[in-house]
GROMACS .gro file of C-alpha atoms in nm:
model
   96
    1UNK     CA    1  10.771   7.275   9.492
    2UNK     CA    2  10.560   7.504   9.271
    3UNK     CA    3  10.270   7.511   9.561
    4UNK     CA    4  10.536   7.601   9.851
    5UNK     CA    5  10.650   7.867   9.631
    6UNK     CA    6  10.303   8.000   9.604
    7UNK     CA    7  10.215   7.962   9.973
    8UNK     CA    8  10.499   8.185  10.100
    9UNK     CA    9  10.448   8.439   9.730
   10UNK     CA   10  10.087   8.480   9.864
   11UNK     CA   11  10.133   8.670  10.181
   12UNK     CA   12  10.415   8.876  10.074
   13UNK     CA   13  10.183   8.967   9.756
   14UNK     CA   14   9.901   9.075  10.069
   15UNK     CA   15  10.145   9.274  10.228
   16UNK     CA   16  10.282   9.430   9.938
   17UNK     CA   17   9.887   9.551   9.851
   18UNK     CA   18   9.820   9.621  10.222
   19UNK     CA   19  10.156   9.861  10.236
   20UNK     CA   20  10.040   9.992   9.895
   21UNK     CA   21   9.738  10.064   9.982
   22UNK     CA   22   9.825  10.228  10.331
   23UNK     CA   23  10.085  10.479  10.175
   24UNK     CA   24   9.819  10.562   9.940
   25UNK     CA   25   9.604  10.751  10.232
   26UNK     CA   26   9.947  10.864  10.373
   27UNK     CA   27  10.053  11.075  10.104
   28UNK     CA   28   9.750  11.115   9.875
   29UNK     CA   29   9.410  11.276   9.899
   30UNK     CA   30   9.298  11.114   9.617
   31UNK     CA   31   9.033  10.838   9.792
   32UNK     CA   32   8.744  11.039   9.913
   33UNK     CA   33   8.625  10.737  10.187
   34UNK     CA   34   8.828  10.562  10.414
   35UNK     CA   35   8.807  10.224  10.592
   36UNK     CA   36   8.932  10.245  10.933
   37UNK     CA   37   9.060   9.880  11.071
   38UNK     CA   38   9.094   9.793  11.409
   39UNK     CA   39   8.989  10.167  11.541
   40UNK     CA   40   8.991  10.204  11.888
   41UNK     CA   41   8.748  10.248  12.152
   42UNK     CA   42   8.708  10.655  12.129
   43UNK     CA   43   8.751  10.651  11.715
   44UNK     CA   44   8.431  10.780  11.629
   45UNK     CA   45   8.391  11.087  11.924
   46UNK     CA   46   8.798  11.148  11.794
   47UNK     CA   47   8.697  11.236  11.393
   48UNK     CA   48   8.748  11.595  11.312
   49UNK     CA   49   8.504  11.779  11.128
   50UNK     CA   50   8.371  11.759  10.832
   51UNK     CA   51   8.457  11.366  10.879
   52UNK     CA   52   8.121  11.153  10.828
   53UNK     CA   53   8.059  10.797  10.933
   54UNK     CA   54   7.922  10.600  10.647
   55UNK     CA   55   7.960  10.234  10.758
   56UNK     CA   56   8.074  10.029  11.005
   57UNK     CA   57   8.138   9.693  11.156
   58UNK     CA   58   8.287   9.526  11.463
   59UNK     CA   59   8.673   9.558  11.292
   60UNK     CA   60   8.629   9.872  11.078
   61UNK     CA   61   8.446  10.202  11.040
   62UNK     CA   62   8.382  10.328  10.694
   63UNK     CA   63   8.456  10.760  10.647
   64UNK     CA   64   8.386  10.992  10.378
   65UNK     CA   65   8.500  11.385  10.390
   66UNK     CA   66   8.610  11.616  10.174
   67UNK     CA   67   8.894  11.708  10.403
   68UNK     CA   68   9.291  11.728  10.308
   69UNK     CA   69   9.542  11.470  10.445
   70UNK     CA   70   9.254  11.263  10.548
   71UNK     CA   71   9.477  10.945  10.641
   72UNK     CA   72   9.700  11.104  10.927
   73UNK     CA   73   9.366  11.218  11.059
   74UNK     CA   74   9.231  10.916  11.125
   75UNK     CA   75   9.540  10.793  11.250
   76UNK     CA   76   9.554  11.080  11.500
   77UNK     CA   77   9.185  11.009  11.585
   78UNK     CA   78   9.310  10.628  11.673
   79UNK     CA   79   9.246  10.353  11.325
   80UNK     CA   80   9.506  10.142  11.335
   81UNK     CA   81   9.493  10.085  10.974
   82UNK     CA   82   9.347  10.315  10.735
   83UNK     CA   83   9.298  10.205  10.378
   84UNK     CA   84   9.137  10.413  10.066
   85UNK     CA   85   8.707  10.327   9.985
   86UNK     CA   86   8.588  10.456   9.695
   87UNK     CA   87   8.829  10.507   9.419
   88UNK     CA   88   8.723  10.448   9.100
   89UNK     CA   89   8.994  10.192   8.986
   90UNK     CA   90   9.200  10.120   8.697
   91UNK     CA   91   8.917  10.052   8.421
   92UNK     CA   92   8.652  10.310   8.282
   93UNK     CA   93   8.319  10.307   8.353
   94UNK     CA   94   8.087  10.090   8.072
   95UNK     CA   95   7.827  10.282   7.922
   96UNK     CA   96   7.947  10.658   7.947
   0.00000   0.00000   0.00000
């Protein structure tokens, strides 16, 4: 019983981070990267200025810019999915 109740806590745990995550870039400018899943074919001639491709693979394309409300943009330049890169996290840095 305990493993069933794990196996159906998992994915509601994944989309819990996943929707988390998501709103993050919706309402905050606080990520300065982005990881664009599933972007579609014209995603990369679509980013506005100041937008610059750092990474990339056949499911994602990893931004960085300086720009406000950097989520909707992407969204209006065709991702899918856009989650926050490169926030610092919860825990200091060692060693300051």
């Amino acid at each position: 019983m305990t493993i069933r109740r794990l196996a159906l806590a998992l994915p509601l745990v994944l989309a819990g981070w996943l929707g988390t995550m998501a709103a993050i870039m919706l309402v905050s400018d606080a990520a300065p990267g982005a990881v664009a899943l599933w972007p579609s074919a014209g995603f990369v001639g679509a980013l506005p200025d100041g937008v610059a491709v750092v990474g990339g693979s056949p499911v994602s394309v990893t931004v960085r810019s300086d720009m406000p409300r950097l989520g909707p943009a992407l969204y209006a330049a065709g991702a899918r999915l856009v989650l926050p890169a490169g926030l610092p996290g919860c825990l200091p840095l060692p060693g300051g």
